Short mmCIF file of C-alpha atoms in Angstrom, two decimals:
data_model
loop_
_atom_site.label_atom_id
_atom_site.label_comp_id
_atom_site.label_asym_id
_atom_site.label_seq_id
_atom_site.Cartn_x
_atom_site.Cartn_y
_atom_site.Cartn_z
CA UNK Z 1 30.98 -64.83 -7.12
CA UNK Z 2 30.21 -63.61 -10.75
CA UNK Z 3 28.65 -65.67 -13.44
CA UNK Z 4 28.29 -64.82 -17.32
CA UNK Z 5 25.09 -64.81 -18.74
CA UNK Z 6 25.12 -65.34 -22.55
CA UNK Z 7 22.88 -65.18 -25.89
CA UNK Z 8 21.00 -67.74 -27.61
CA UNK Z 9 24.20 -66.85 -30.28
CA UNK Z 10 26.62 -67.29 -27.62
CA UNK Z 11 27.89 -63.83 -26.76
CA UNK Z 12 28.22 -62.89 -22.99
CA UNK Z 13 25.24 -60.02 -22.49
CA UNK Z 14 26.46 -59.74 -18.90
CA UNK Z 15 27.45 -60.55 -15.42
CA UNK Z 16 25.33 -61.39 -12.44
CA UNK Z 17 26.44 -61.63 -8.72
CA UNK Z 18 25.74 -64.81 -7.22
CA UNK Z 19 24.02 -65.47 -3.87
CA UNK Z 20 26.74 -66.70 -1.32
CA UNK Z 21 25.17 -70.58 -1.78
CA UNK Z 22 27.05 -71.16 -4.94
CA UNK Z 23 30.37 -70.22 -2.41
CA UNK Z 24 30.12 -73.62 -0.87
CA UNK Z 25 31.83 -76.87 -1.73
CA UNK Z 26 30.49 -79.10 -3.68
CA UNK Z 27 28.82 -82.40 -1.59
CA UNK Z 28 28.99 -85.39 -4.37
CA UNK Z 29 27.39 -87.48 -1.66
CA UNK Z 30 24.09 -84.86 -1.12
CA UNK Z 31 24.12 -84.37 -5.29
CA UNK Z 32 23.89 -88.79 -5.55
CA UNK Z 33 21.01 -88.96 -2.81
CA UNK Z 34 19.11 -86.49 -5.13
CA UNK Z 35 19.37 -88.16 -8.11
CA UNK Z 36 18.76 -91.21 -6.41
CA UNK Z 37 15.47 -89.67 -4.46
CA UNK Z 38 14.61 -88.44 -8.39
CA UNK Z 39 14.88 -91.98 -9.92
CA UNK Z 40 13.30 -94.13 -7.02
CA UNK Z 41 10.11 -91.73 -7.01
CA UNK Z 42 9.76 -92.89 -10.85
CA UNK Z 43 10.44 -96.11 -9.62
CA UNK Z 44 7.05 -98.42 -10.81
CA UNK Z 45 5.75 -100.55 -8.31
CA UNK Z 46 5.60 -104.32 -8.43
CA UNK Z 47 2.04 -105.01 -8.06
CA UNK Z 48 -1.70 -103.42 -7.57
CA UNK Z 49 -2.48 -105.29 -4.24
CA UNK Z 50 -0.67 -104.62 -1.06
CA UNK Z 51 -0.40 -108.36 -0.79
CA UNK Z 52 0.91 -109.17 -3.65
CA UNK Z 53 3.06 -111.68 -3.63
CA UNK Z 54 2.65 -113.15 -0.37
CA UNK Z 55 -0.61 -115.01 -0.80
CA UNK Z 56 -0.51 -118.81 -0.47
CA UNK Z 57 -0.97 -121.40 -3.44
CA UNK Z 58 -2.45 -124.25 -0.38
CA UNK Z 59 -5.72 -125.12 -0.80
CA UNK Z 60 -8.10 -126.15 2.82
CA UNK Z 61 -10.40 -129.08 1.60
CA UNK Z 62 -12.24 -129.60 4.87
CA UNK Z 63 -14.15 -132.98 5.71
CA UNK Z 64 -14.73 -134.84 8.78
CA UNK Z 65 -16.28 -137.91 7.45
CA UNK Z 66 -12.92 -139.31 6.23
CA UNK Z 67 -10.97 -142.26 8.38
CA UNK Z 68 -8.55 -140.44 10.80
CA UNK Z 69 -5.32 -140.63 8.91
CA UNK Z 70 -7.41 -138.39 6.21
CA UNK Z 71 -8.76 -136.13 8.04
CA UNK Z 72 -7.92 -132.24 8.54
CA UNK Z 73 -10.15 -131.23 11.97
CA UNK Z 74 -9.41 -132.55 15.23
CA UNK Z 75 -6.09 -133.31 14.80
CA UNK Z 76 -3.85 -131.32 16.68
CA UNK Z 77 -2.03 -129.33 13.51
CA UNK Z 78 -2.82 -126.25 11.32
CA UNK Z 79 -5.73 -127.69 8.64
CA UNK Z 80 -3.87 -125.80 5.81
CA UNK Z 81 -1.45 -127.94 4.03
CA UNK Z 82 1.97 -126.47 3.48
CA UNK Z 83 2.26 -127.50 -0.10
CA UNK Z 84 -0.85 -127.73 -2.99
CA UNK Z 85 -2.03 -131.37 -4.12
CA UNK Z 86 -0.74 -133.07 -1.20
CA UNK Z 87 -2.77 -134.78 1.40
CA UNK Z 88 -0.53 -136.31 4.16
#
């Protein structure tokens, strides 16, 4: 295969023989993964910290001097509450 190679004016200077790669057909589905490789390397991440994003708003108050319905220890459940601001 012969390609054209041209002036900054636009005047072919000459021809060049191609290496037998440029014989091939064309994959559209190899040329989208590129450009999608390209663009998702650019791609900023969403935070600094590995974590982020998956740390929990609860907050572990614990006491044992409170009555039993109160209390957090030695109860038989996890001592973090599920949501934040609730006690029972």
């Amino acid at each position: 295969m012969k390609a054209s190679v041209y002036s900054i004016e636009g005047q072919a200077l000459r021809q060049i023989e191609l290496p037998e790669a440029f014989n091939e057909e064309i994959d559209f589905n190899l040329i989208k993964r590129a450009v999608l490789a390209i663009r998702s390397a650019k791609r900023k991440s969403y935070g600094a910290n590995p974590r982020a994003g998956r740390n929990n708003t609860a907050i572990y108050v614990g006491a044992r001097h409170y009555p039993t319905p109160m209390r957090t220890i030695n109860t038989g459940r996890a001592r973090k509450p599920r949501l934040q601001n609730r006690r029972y």
